Amino acid sequence: MVTATGLEEALLPSDADVRWYAEHGWYLSKKLFTDDEVDALVEASEAFYAGARSRRLPHRPPTLAYWEPSAGPVQRHNDYVHYESDPIAALLRKPIVGAVAARLAEADEIRLFQSTLIYKPPVADEPTNLVPWHFDRHYWQTCTSDRMLTAFIPFHDCDESMGTITMVDGSHLWREVGADDSTTRHFAHRDPAQLEQLLRDNARHNGQRVRKIPMIIPKGHMSFHHCRTYHGSGQNRSGRPRRAVSLHLQDGDNRYRRRELSDGTLVRYNHDHFVRRDADGAPDYADPEFCPVLWRTS
């Protein structure tokens, strides 16, 4: 069945799927990309790594993740790939992706918030391949919304041997303990053992056990997770690269809010260096150049 908006109803989350997401904090999609579209993402990512750009960021904030060949065979993270690569952006902006996110977040509008191109090299003992436990909301403290979510989009079948993304089931419902100024820092700049302990402490505080669910994602499918769902990933033991995009999404109600650390330092997200300003002079997270609308229900 095709909806009035031209989408295939069968590809959208059912009411039961939406209830599942609300209870568990994650969702595995149907096949949203064709094999040809996924192969086009691989081709476009290789061109990107070879230096192809549709445009370049005007400058690089100090916290920007931006792999370059000089960094060597480590795990690659490249932020703002949706801004710098039109071929990649064209696929990330496919309407069905935004429509699925809107159903899960129960939102009328979904805007792109951020995107990161990821390449996990097939080196079993490469330390950068390990992604410690964290949840994305910690990095979005300048956002007003608690309905933000992330789509993890692999460019191939993705399983445990490749170090697939792994969710801590139901952790988005936990009441948090142990948060301090350090939680604004990216996991790459924190002690993994400390993050592991923080996960255990939060589970204990909520009377829960840590239930780790590896996402087994067939080609063309993707996982979605709530902005407060703990997740991480392990080593790539498969013998081939693990390629993906982490696509962060915001509902239409999300706005900038001023946040300060305990010493009065202003918290800044990378968007704050790039996006236009609103009437009050604050960063506008609806700037269509960096945060385009992917879906509106109307």
PDB file of C-alpha atoms in Angstrom:
ATOM      1  CA  MET A   1       0.000   0.000   0.000  1.00  0.00           C
ATOM      2  CA  VAL A   2       1.268   3.488  -0.910  1.00  0.00           C
ATOM      3  CA  THR A   3       0.303   6.339   1.412  1.00  0.00           C
ATOM      4  CA  ALA A   4      -0.979   9.731   0.287  1.00  0.00           C
ATOM      5  CA  THR A   5       2.585  11.011   0.580  1.00  0.00           C
ATOM      6  CA  GLY A   6       3.892   8.377  -1.836  1.00  0.00           C
ATOM      7  CA  LEU A   7       5.577   6.204   0.820  1.00  0.00           C
ATOM      8  CA  GLU A   8       5.110   2.478   1.126  1.00  0.00           C
ATOM      9  CA  GLU A   9       3.092   1.904   4.295  1.00  0.00           C
ATOM     10  CA  ALA A  10       4.752  -1.479   4.793  1.00  0.00           C
ATOM     11  CA  LEU A  11       8.147   0.230   5.250  1.00  0.00           C
ATOM     12  CA  LEU A  12       6.942   2.420   8.116  1.00  0.00           C
ATOM     13  CA  PRO A  13       6.943   1.317  11.773  1.00  0.00           C
ATOM     14  CA  SER A  14       3.626  -0.153  12.857  1.00  0.00           C
ATOM     15  CA  ASP A  15       1.854   0.958  16.023  1.00  0.00           C
ATOM     16  CA  ALA A  16       3.401  -2.077  17.733  1.00  0.00           C
ATOM     17  CA  ASP A  17       6.854  -1.008  16.497  1.00  0.00           C
ATOM     18  CA  VAL A  18       6.352   2.476  17.932  1.00  0.00           C
ATOM     19  CA  ARG A  19       5.367   0.960  21.278  1.00  0.00           C
ATOM     20  CA  TRP A  20       8.469  -1.279  21.108  1.00  0.00           C
ATOM     21  CA  TYR A  21      10.703   1.713  20.489  1.00  0.00           C
ATOM     22  CA  ALA A  22       9.125   3.593  23.412  1.00  0.00           C
ATOM     23  CA  GLU A  23       9.795   0.632  25.708  1.00  0.00           C
ATOM     24  CA  HIS A  24      13.206  -0.538  24.472  1.00  0.00           C
ATOM     25  CA  GLY A  25      14.799   2.624  23.042  1.00  0.00           C
ATOM     26  CA  TRP A  26      15.797   1.105  19.692  1.00  0.00           C
ATOM     27  CA  TYR A  27      14.243  -0.184  16.479  1.00  0.00           C
ATOM     28  CA  LEU A  28      15.492  -2.223  13.506  1.00  0.00           C
ATOM     29  CA  SER A  29      13.965  -0.938  10.276  1.00  0.00           C
ATOM     30  CA  LYS A  30      12.681  -2.691   7.207  1.00  0.00           C
ATOM     31  CA  LYS A  31      14.747  -2.466   3.988  1.00  0.00           C
ATOM     32  CA  LEU A  32      14.704   1.289   3.342  1.00  0.00           C
ATOM     33  CA  PHE A  33      17.533   1.447   0.781  1.00  0.00           C
ATOM     34  CA  THR A  34      17.876  -0.668  -2.337  1.00  0.00           C
ATOM     35  CA  ASP A  35      21.103  -2.577  -2.909  1.00  0.00           C
ATOM     36  CA  ASP A  36      21.998  -0.094  -5.648  1.00  0.00           C
ATOM     37  CA  GLU A  37      21.521   2.831  -3.253  1.00  0.00           C
ATOM     38  CA  VAL A  38      23.747   1.209  -0.650  1.00  0.00           C
ATOM     39  CA  ASP A  39      26.401   0.497  -3.270  1.00  0.00           C
ATOM     40  CA  ALA A  40      26.191   4.164  -4.296  1.00  0.00           C
ATOM     41  CA  LEU A  41      26.943   5.127  -0.683  1.00  0.00           C
ATOM     42  CA  VAL A  42      30.077   2.969  -0.762  1.00  0.00           C
ATOM     43  CA  GLU A  43      31.179   4.576  -4.031  1.00  0.00           C
ATOM     44  CA  ALA A  44      30.489   8.092  -2.750  1.00  0.00           C
ATOM     45  CA  SER A  45      32.314   7.423   0.522  1.00  0.00           C
ATOM     46  CA  GLU A  46      35.385   6.189  -1.332  1.00  0.00           C
ATOM     47  CA  ALA A  47      35.326   9.341  -3.443  1.00  0.00           C
ATOM     48  CA  PHE A  48      35.030  11.385  -0.247  1.00  0.00           C
ATOM     49  CA  TYR A  49      38.064   9.663   1.274  1.00  0.00           C
ATOM     50  CA  ALA A  50      39.947  10.367  -1.954  1.00  0.00           C
ATOM     51  CA  GLY A  51      39.238  14.086  -1.510  1.00  0.00           C
ATOM     52  CA  ALA A  52      36.007  14.712  -3.432  1.00  0.00           C
ATOM     53  CA  ARG A  53      33.899  17.495  -1.896  1.00  0.00           C
ATOM     54  CA  SER A  54      30.792  19.293  -3.103  1.00  0.00           C
ATOM     55  CA  ARG A  55      31.727  22.115  -0.720  1.00  0.00           C
ATOM     56  CA  ARG A  56      33.870  22.480   2.374  1.00  0.00           C
ATOM     57  CA  LEU A  57      33.144  23.603   5.892  1.00  0.00           C
ATOM     58  CA  PRO A  58      34.189  27.237   6.318  1.00  0.00           C
ATOM     59  CA  HIS A  59      36.437  26.254   9.238  1.00  0.00           C
ATOM     60  CA  ARG A  60      37.043  23.408  11.676  1.00  0.00           C
ATOM     61  CA  PRO A  61      36.019  23.775  15.313  1.00  0.00           C
ATOM     62  CA  PRO A  62      38.398  22.160  17.823  1.00  0.00           C
ATOM     63  CA  THR A  63      35.965  19.318  18.615  1.00  0.00           C
ATOM     64  CA  LEU A  64      35.215  18.421  14.988  1.00  0.00           C
ATOM     65  CA  ALA A  65      35.767  14.739  14.110  1.00  0.00           C
ATOM     66  CA  TYR A  66      37.524  14.801  10.750  1.00  0.00           C
ATOM     67  CA  TRP A  67      39.724  11.898   9.637  1.00  0.00           C
ATOM     68  CA  GLU A  68      42.406  12.596   7.049  1.00  0.00           C
ATOM     69  CA  PRO A  69      44.828  10.114   5.448  1.00  0.00           C
ATOM     70  CA  SER A  70      47.675  11.381   7.607  1.00  0.00           C
ATOM     71  CA  ALA A  71      45.898   9.859  10.644  1.00  0.00           C
ATOM     72  CA  GLY A  72      46.593   6.359   9.317  1.00  0.00           C
ATOM     73  CA  PRO A  73      44.562   3.127   9.608  1.00  0.00           C
ATOM     74  CA  VAL A  74      42.498   4.126  12.643  1.00  0.00           C
ATOM     75  CA  GLN A  75      38.711   4.266  12.874  1.00  0.00           C
ATOM     76  CA  ARG A  76      37.610   7.152  10.648  1.00  0.00           C
ATOM     77  CA  HIS A  77      34.974   9.670  11.695  1.00  0.00           C
ATOM     78  CA  ASN A  78      34.029  12.566   9.405  1.00  0.00           C
ATOM     79  CA  ASP A  79      31.361  14.954  10.665  1.00  0.00           C
ATOM     80  CA  TYR A  80      29.093  17.016   8.392  1.00  0.00           C
ATOM     81  CA  VAL A  81      29.354  14.555   5.504  1.00  0.00           C
ATOM     82  CA  HIS A  82      25.799  15.600   4.542  1.00  0.00           C
ATOM     83  CA  TYR A  83      27.100  19.146   4.025  1.00  0.00           C
ATOM     84  CA  GLU A  84      30.326  18.320   2.220  1.00  0.00           C
ATOM     85  CA  SER A  85      29.088  15.503  -0.059  1.00  0.00           C
ATOM     86  CA  ASP A  86      25.959  15.971  -2.173  1.00  0.00           C
ATOM     87  CA  PRO A  87      25.962  12.335  -3.416  1.00  0.00           C
ATOM     88  CA  ILE A  88      25.893  11.048   0.163  1.00  0.00           C
ATOM     89  CA  ALA A  89      23.390  13.692   1.280  1.00  0.00           C
ATOM     90  CA  ALA A  90      20.987  12.793  -1.530  1.00  0.00           C
ATOM     91  CA  LEU A  91      20.604   9.293  -0.107  1.00  0.00           C
ATOM     92  CA  LEU A  92      20.579  10.298   3.559  1.00  0.00           C
ATOM     93  CA  ARG A  93      17.713  12.682   2.779  1.00  0.00           C
ATOM     94  CA  LYS A  94      15.535   9.955   1.281  1.00  0.00           C
ATOM     95  CA  PRO A  95      12.014  10.751   2.599  1.00  0.00           C
ATOM     96  CA  ILE A  96      11.373   7.295   4.036  1.00  0.00           C
ATOM     97  CA  VAL A  97      14.238   7.749   6.523  1.00  0.00           C
ATOM     98  CA  GLY A  98      12.687  10.923   7.936  1.00  0.00           C
ATOM     99  CA  ALA A  99       9.215   9.387   7.892  1.00  0.00           C
ATOM    100  CA  VAL A 100      10.349   6.379   9.938  1.00  0.00           C
ATOM    101  CA  ALA A 101      12.057   8.703  12.430  1.00  0.00           C
ATOM    102  CA  ALA A 102       8.899  10.823  12.677  1.00  0.00           C
ATOM    103  CA  ARG A 103       6.801   7.775  13.519  1.00  0.00           C
ATOM    104  CA  LEU A 104       9.234   6.612  16.194  1.00  0.00           C
ATOM    105  CA  ALA A 105       9.672  10.061  17.753  1.00  0.00           C
ATOM    106  CA  GLU A 106       5.945  10.765  17.365  1.00  0.00           C
ATOM    107  CA  ALA A 107       6.841  14.072  15.749  1.00  0.00           C
ATOM    108  CA  ASP A 108       5.280  16.032  12.884  1.00  0.00           C
ATOM    109  CA  GLU A 109       8.649  17.148  11.522  1.00  0.00           C
ATOM    110  CA  ILE A 110      12.137  15.658  11.383  1.00  0.00           C
ATOM    111  CA  ARG A 111      15.216  17.710  10.576  1.00  0.00           C
ATOM    112  CA  LEU A 112      18.712  16.412  10.035  1.00  0.00           C
ATOM    113  CA  PHE A 113      20.894  17.375  12.985  1.00  0.00           C
ATOM    114  CA  GLN A 114      24.310  15.909  12.219  1.00  0.00           C
ATOM    115  CA  SER A 115      25.881  13.125  10.185  1.00  0.00           C
ATOM    116  CA  THR A 116      29.153  11.258  10.596  1.00  0.00           C
ATOM    117  CA  LEU A 117      30.756   9.031   7.991  1.00  0.00           C
ATOM    118  CA  ILE A 118      32.383   6.077   9.777  1.00  0.00           C
ATOM    119  CA  TYR A 119      34.945   3.520   8.606  1.00  0.00           C
ATOM    120  CA  LYS A 120      36.054   0.834  11.046  1.00  0.00           C
ATOM    121  CA  PRO A 121      39.182  -0.840   9.621  1.00  0.00           C
ATOM    122  CA  PRO A 122      39.451  -4.648   9.627  1.00  0.00           C
ATOM    123  CA  VAL A 123      42.168  -4.656  12.277  1.00  0.00           C
ATOM    124  CA  ALA A 124      41.050  -6.763  15.233  1.00  0.00           C
ATOM    125  CA  ASP A 125      43.353  -5.139  17.784  1.00  0.00           C
ATOM    126  CA  GLU A 126      42.982  -1.509  16.619  1.00  0.00           C
ATOM    127  CA  PRO A 127      42.084   0.350  19.855  1.00  0.00           C
ATOM    128  CA  THR A 128      40.124   3.120  18.101  1.00  0.00           C
ATOM    129  CA  ASN A 129      37.653   0.506  16.814  1.00  0.00           C
ATOM    130  CA  LEU A 130      36.224   0.150  20.311  1.00  0.00           C
ATOM    131  CA  VAL A 131      33.390   2.615  20.952  1.00  0.00           C
ATOM    132  CA  PRO A 132      32.702   2.788  24.719  1.00  0.00           C
ATOM    133  CA  TRP A 133      29.242   3.034  26.254  1.00  0.00           C
ATOM    134  CA  HIS A 134      27.623   6.447  25.937  1.00  0.00           C
ATOM    135  CA  PHE A 135      24.384   8.109  24.933  1.00  0.00           C
ATOM    136  CA  ASP A 136      24.061  10.925  22.424  1.00  0.00           C
ATOM    137  CA  ARG A 137      22.005  13.334  24.533  1.00  0.00           C
ATOM    138  CA  HIS A 138      25.118  14.081  26.597  1.00  0.00           C
ATOM    139  CA  TYR A 139      26.621  15.819  23.561  1.00  0.00           C
ATOM    140  CA  TRP A 140      23.448  17.722  22.723  1.00  0.00           C
ATOM    141  CA  GLN A 141      23.062  19.703  25.939  1.00  0.00           C
ATOM    142  CA  THR A 142      22.426  22.860  23.919  1.00  0.00           C
ATOM    143  CA  CYS A 143      19.250  21.216  22.548  1.00  0.00           C
ATOM    144  CA  THR A 144      15.799  21.520  24.113  1.00  0.00           C
ATOM    145  CA  SER A 145      14.417  18.216  22.798  1.00  0.00           C
ATOM    146  CA  ASP A 146      14.471  14.802  24.438  1.00  0.00           C
ATOM    147  CA  ARG A 147      12.942  13.163  21.344  1.00  0.00           C
ATOM    148  CA  MET A 148      16.068  13.314  19.189  1.00  0.00           C
ATOM    149  CA  LEU A 149      17.234  10.014  17.732  1.00  0.00           C
ATOM    150  CA  THR A 150      19.951   8.451  15.607  1.00  0.00           C
ATOM    151  CA  ALA A 151      19.837   6.184  12.567  1.00  0.00           C
ATOM    152  CA  PHE A 152      22.854   3.884  12.181  1.00  0.00           C
ATOM    153  CA  ILE A 153      23.151   3.073   8.472  1.00  0.00           C
ATOM    154  CA  PRO A 154      25.676   0.371   7.497  1.00  0.00           C
ATOM    155  CA  PHE A 155      26.692   0.018   3.853  1.00  0.00           C
ATOM    156  CA  HIS A 156      26.512  -3.797   3.920  1.00  0.00           C
ATOM    157  CA  ASP A 157      25.266  -6.657   6.075  1.00  0.00           C
ATOM    158  CA  CYS A 158      26.502  -5.816   9.576  1.00  0.00           C
ATOM    159  CA  ASP A 159      26.850  -8.274  12.450  1.00  0.00           C
ATOM    160  CA  GLU A 160      28.868  -8.858  15.612  1.00  0.00           C
ATOM    161  CA  SER A 161      31.993  -9.914  13.696  1.00  0.00           C
ATOM    162  CA  MET A 162      32.148  -6.396  12.226  1.00  0.00           C
ATOM    163  CA  GLY A 163      31.708  -4.638  15.562  1.00  0.00           C
ATOM    164  CA  THR A 164      28.113  -3.660  14.934  1.00  0.00           C
ATOM    165  CA  ILE A 165      26.371  -1.043  17.058  1.00  0.00           C
ATOM    166  CA  THR A 166      25.080  -2.546  20.305  1.00  0.00           C
ATOM    167  CA  MET A 167      22.221  -1.156  22.400  1.00  0.00           C
ATOM    168  CA  VAL A 168      21.638  -1.326  26.145  1.00  0.00           C
ATOM    169  CA  ASP A 169      18.010  -2.339  26.124  1.00  0.00           C
ATOM    170  CA  GLY A 170      15.606   0.073  27.823  1.00  0.00           C
ATOM    171  CA  SER A 171      18.352   2.352  29.131  1.00  0.00           C
ATOM    172  CA  HIS A 172      16.685   5.471  27.678  1.00  0.00           C
ATOM    173  CA  LEU A 173      14.121   5.220  30.507  1.00  0.00           C
ATOM    174  CA  TRP A 174      16.686   5.253  33.321  1.00  0.00           C
ATOM    175  CA  ARG A 175      17.031   8.173  35.720  1.00  0.00           C
ATOM    176  CA  GLU A 176      20.614   9.306  35.389  1.00  0.00           C
ATOM    177  CA  VAL A 177      23.201   9.472  38.163  1.00  0.00           C
ATOM    178  CA  GLY A 178      26.854  10.468  38.048  1.00  0.00           C
ATOM    179  CA  ALA A 179      26.556  13.116  35.343  1.00  0.00           C
ATOM    180  CA  ASP A 180      29.008  16.005  35.598  1.00  0.00           C
ATOM    181  CA  ASP A 181      30.810  18.439  33.310  1.00  0.00           C
ATOM    182  CA  SER A 182      32.777  15.589  31.713  1.00  0.00           C
ATOM    183  CA  THR A 183      29.661  14.118  30.100  1.00  0.00           C
ATOM    184  CA  THR A 184      29.722  16.870  27.479  1.00  0.00           C
ATOM    185  CA  ARG A 185      33.040  15.497  26.161  1.00  0.00           C
ATOM    186  CA  HIS A 186      33.029  13.015  23.281  1.00  0.00           C
ATOM    187  CA  PHE A 187      33.696   9.381  24.204  1.00  0.00           C
ATOM    188  CA  ALA A 188      36.959   9.491  22.212  1.00  0.00           C
ATOM    189  CA  HIS A 189      38.294  11.916  24.830  1.00  0.00           C
ATOM    190  CA  ARG A 190      37.178   9.970  27.908  1.00  0.00           C
ATOM    191  CA  ASP A 191      38.376   6.887  29.756  1.00  0.00           C
ATOM    192  CA  PRO A 192      36.433   3.811  28.504  1.00  0.00           C
ATOM    193  CA  ALA A 193      36.698   2.186  31.934  1.00  0.00           C
ATOM    194  CA  GLN A 194      35.056   5.234  33.505  1.00  0.00           C
ATOM    195  CA  LEU A 195      32.239   5.074  30.962  1.00  0.00           C
ATOM    196  CA  GLU A 196      31.759   1.354  31.631  1.00  0.00           C
ATOM    197  CA  GLN A 197      31.493   2.088  35.346  1.00  0.00           C
ATOM    198  CA  LEU A 198      29.027   4.913  34.703  1.00  0.00           C
ATOM    199  CA  LEU A 199      26.822   2.484  32.777  1.00  0.00           C
ATOM    200  CA  ARG A 200      26.909  -0.040  35.644  1.00  0.00           C
ATOM    201  CA  ASP A 201      26.201   2.663  38.215  1.00  0.00           C
ATOM    202  CA  ASN A 202      23.178   3.884  36.277  1.00  0.00           C
ATOM    203  CA  ALA A 203      21.797   0.372  35.844  1.00  0.00           C
ATOM    204  CA  ARG A 204      22.203  -0.296  39.574  1.00  0.00           C
ATOM    205  CA  HIS A 205      20.580   3.015  40.501  1.00  0.00           C
ATOM    206  CA  ASN A 206      17.541   2.077  38.398  1.00  0.00           C
ATOM    207  CA  GLY A 207      17.360  -1.483  39.674  1.00  0.00           C
ATOM    208  CA  GLN A 208      18.109  -2.831  36.210  1.00  0.00           C
ATOM    209  CA  ARG A 209      20.630  -5.197  34.684  1.00  0.00           C
ATOM    210  CA  VAL A 210      22.652  -4.253  31.617  1.00  0.00           C
ATOM    211  CA  ARG A 211      21.102  -6.071  28.652  1.00  0.00           C
ATOM    212  CA  LYS A 212      23.350  -5.602  25.594  1.00  0.00           C
ATOM    213  CA  ILE A 213      21.638  -6.170  22.237  1.00  0.00           C
ATOM    214  CA  PRO A 214      23.912  -6.310  19.153  1.00  0.00           C
ATOM    215  CA  MET A 215      22.124  -4.971  16.085  1.00  0.00           C
ATOM    216  CA  ILE A 216      22.244  -7.547  13.270  1.00  0.00           C
ATOM    217  CA  ILE A 217      21.476  -5.294  10.314  1.00  0.00           C
ATOM    218  CA  PRO A 218      20.945  -6.654   6.779  1.00  0.00           C
ATOM    219  CA  LYS A 219      22.068  -4.555   3.814  1.00  0.00           C
ATOM    220  CA  GLY A 220      19.626  -1.734   3.146  1.00  0.00           C
ATOM    221  CA  HIS A 221      18.189  -1.802   6.664  1.00  0.00           C
ATOM    222  CA  MET A 222      19.194   0.486   9.542  1.00  0.00           C
ATOM    223  CA  SER A 223      18.793   0.768  13.275  1.00  0.00           C
ATOM    224  CA  PHE A 224      17.301   3.731  15.122  1.00  0.00           C
ATOM    225  CA  HIS A 225      17.936   4.574  18.761  1.00  0.00           C
ATOM    226  CA  HIS A 226      16.675   7.148  21.239  1.00  0.00           C
ATOM    227  CA  CYS A 227      19.035   9.958  22.244  1.00  0.00           C
ATOM    228  CA  ARG A 228      19.240   8.557  25.798  1.00  0.00           C
ATOM    229  CA  THR A 229      19.853   4.925  24.857  1.00  0.00           C
ATOM    230  CA  TYR A 230      23.294   3.713  25.919  1.00  0.00           C
ATOM    231  CA  HIS A 231      25.177   2.142  23.018  1.00  0.00           C
ATOM    232  CA  GLY A 232      28.679   1.245  21.866  1.00  0.00           C
ATOM    233  CA  SER A 233      30.475  -1.141  19.518  1.00  0.00           C
ATOM    234  CA  GLY A 234      33.304  -3.664  19.518  1.00  0.00           C
ATOM    235  CA  GLN A 235      36.208  -4.745  17.362  1.00  0.00           C
ATOM    236  CA  ASN A 236      35.981  -5.453  13.648  1.00  0.00           C
ATOM    237  CA  ARG A 237      37.126  -9.072  13.279  1.00  0.00           C
ATOM    238  CA  SER A 238      35.482  -9.663   9.891  1.00  0.00           C
ATOM    239  CA  GLY A 239      38.456  -9.085   7.602  1.00  0.00           C
ATOM    240  CA  ARG A 240      36.703  -6.259   5.729  1.00  0.00           C
ATOM    241  CA  PRO A 241      35.930  -2.626   6.584  1.00  0.00           C
ATOM    242  CA  ARG A 242      32.788  -1.728   8.472  1.00  0.00           C
ATOM    243  CA  ARG A 243      31.333   1.269   6.641  1.00  0.00           C
ATOM    244  CA  ALA A 244      28.404   3.315   7.922  1.00  0.00           C
ATOM    245  CA  VAL A 245      26.858   6.692   8.532  1.00  0.00           C
ATOM    246  CA  SER A 246      25.585   7.773  11.921  1.00  0.00           C
ATOM    247  CA  LEU A 247      22.656  10.033  11.067  1.00  0.00           C
ATOM    248  CA  HIS A 248      21.489  12.193  13.978  1.00  0.00           C
ATOM    249  CA  LEU A 249      17.942  13.522  13.718  1.00  0.00           C
ATOM    250  CA  GLN A 250      15.959  16.208  15.542  1.00  0.00           C
ATOM    251  CA  ASP A 251      12.234  16.741  15.823  1.00  0.00           C
ATOM    252  CA  GLY A 252      10.749  20.011  14.637  1.00  0.00           C
ATOM    253  CA  ASP A 253      10.359  21.356  18.165  1.00  0.00           C
ATOM    254  CA  ASN A 254      14.084  21.246  18.928  1.00  0.00           C
ATOM    255  CA  ARG A 255      15.713  24.599  19.590  1.00  0.00           C
ATOM    256  CA  TYR A 256      18.989  25.955  20.945  1.00  0.00           C
ATOM    257  CA  ARG A 257      19.247  26.602  24.686  1.00  0.00           C
ATOM    258  CA  ARG A 258      22.089  28.236  26.569  1.00  0.00           C
ATOM    259  CA  ARG A 259      23.997  25.791  28.798  1.00  0.00           C
ATOM    260  CA  GLU A 260      26.936  26.447  31.088  1.00  0.00           C
ATOM    261  CA  LEU A 261      29.352  24.141  32.871  1.00  0.00           C
ATOM    262  CA  SER A 262      29.768  24.419  36.632  1.00  0.00           C
ATOM    263  CA  ASP A 263      32.585  26.951  36.188  1.00  0.00           C
ATOM    264  CA  GLY A 264      30.446  29.153  33.956  1.00  0.00           C
ATOM    265  CA  THR A 265      32.027  28.039  30.681  1.00  0.00           C
ATOM    266  CA  LEU A 266      29.501  28.134  27.855  1.00  0.00           C
ATOM    267  CA  VAL A 267      28.749  24.735  26.299  1.00  0.00           C
ATOM    268  CA  ARG A 268      29.131  24.894  22.528  1.00  0.00           C
ATOM    269  CA  TYR A 269      28.096  22.340  19.941  1.00  0.00           C
ATOM    270  CA  ASN A 270      29.828  22.450  16.558  1.00  0.00           C
ATOM    271  CA  HIS A 271      26.658  23.811  14.959  1.00  0.00           C
ATOM    272  CA  ASP A 272      27.111  26.968  16.990  1.00  0.00           C
ATOM    273  CA  HIS A 273      30.123  27.799  14.792  1.00  0.00           C
ATOM    274  CA  PHE A 274      28.218  27.333  11.519  1.00  0.00           C
ATOM    275  CA  VAL A 275      24.466  27.856  11.579  1.00  0.00           C
ATOM    276  CA  ARG A 276      22.671  31.138  11.068  1.00  0.00           C
ATOM    277  CA  ARG A 277      21.379  33.136  14.061  1.00  0.00           C
ATOM    278  CA  ASP A 278      17.739  33.568  15.020  1.00  0.00           C
ATOM    279  CA  ALA A 279      16.054  36.858  15.930  1.00  0.00           C
ATOM    280  CA  ASP A 280      17.570  36.698  19.432  1.00  0.00           C
ATOM    281  CA  GLY A 281      21.076  36.067  18.132  1.00  0.00           C
ATOM    282  CA  ALA A 282      21.104  32.398  19.192  1.00  0.00           C
ATOM    283  CA  PRO A 283      22.216  29.523  16.921  1.00  0.00           C
ATOM    284  CA  ASP A 284      19.317  28.392  14.743  1.00  0.00           C
ATOM    285  CA  TYR A 285      19.104  24.594  14.639  1.00  0.00           C
ATOM    286  CA  ALA A 286      16.544  24.919  11.829  1.00  0.00           C
ATOM    287  CA  ASP A 287      19.102  26.435   9.455  1.00  0.00           C
ATOM    288  CA  PRO A 288      18.279  24.618   6.183  1.00  0.00           C
ATOM    289  CA  GLU A 289      21.887  24.721   4.997  1.00  0.00           C
ATOM    290  CA  PHE A 290      23.133  22.535   7.857  1.00  0.00           C
ATOM    291  CA  CYS A 291      19.894  21.109   9.334  1.00  0.00           C
ATOM    292  CA  PRO A 292      17.542  20.488   6.398  1.00  0.00           C
ATOM    293  CA  VAL A 293      14.020  19.172   6.886  1.00  0.00           C
ATOM    294  CA  LEU A 294      13.772  15.483   5.982  1.00  0.00           C
ATOM    295  CA  TRP A 295      10.079  14.983   6.671  1.00  0.00           C
ATOM    296  CA  ARG A 296       6.909  16.869   7.525  1.00  0.00           C
ATOM    297  CA  THR A 297       3.762  14.909   8.242  1.00  0.00           C
ATOM    298  CA  SER A 298       1.551  17.552   6.644  1.00  0.00           C
TER     299      SER A 298
END
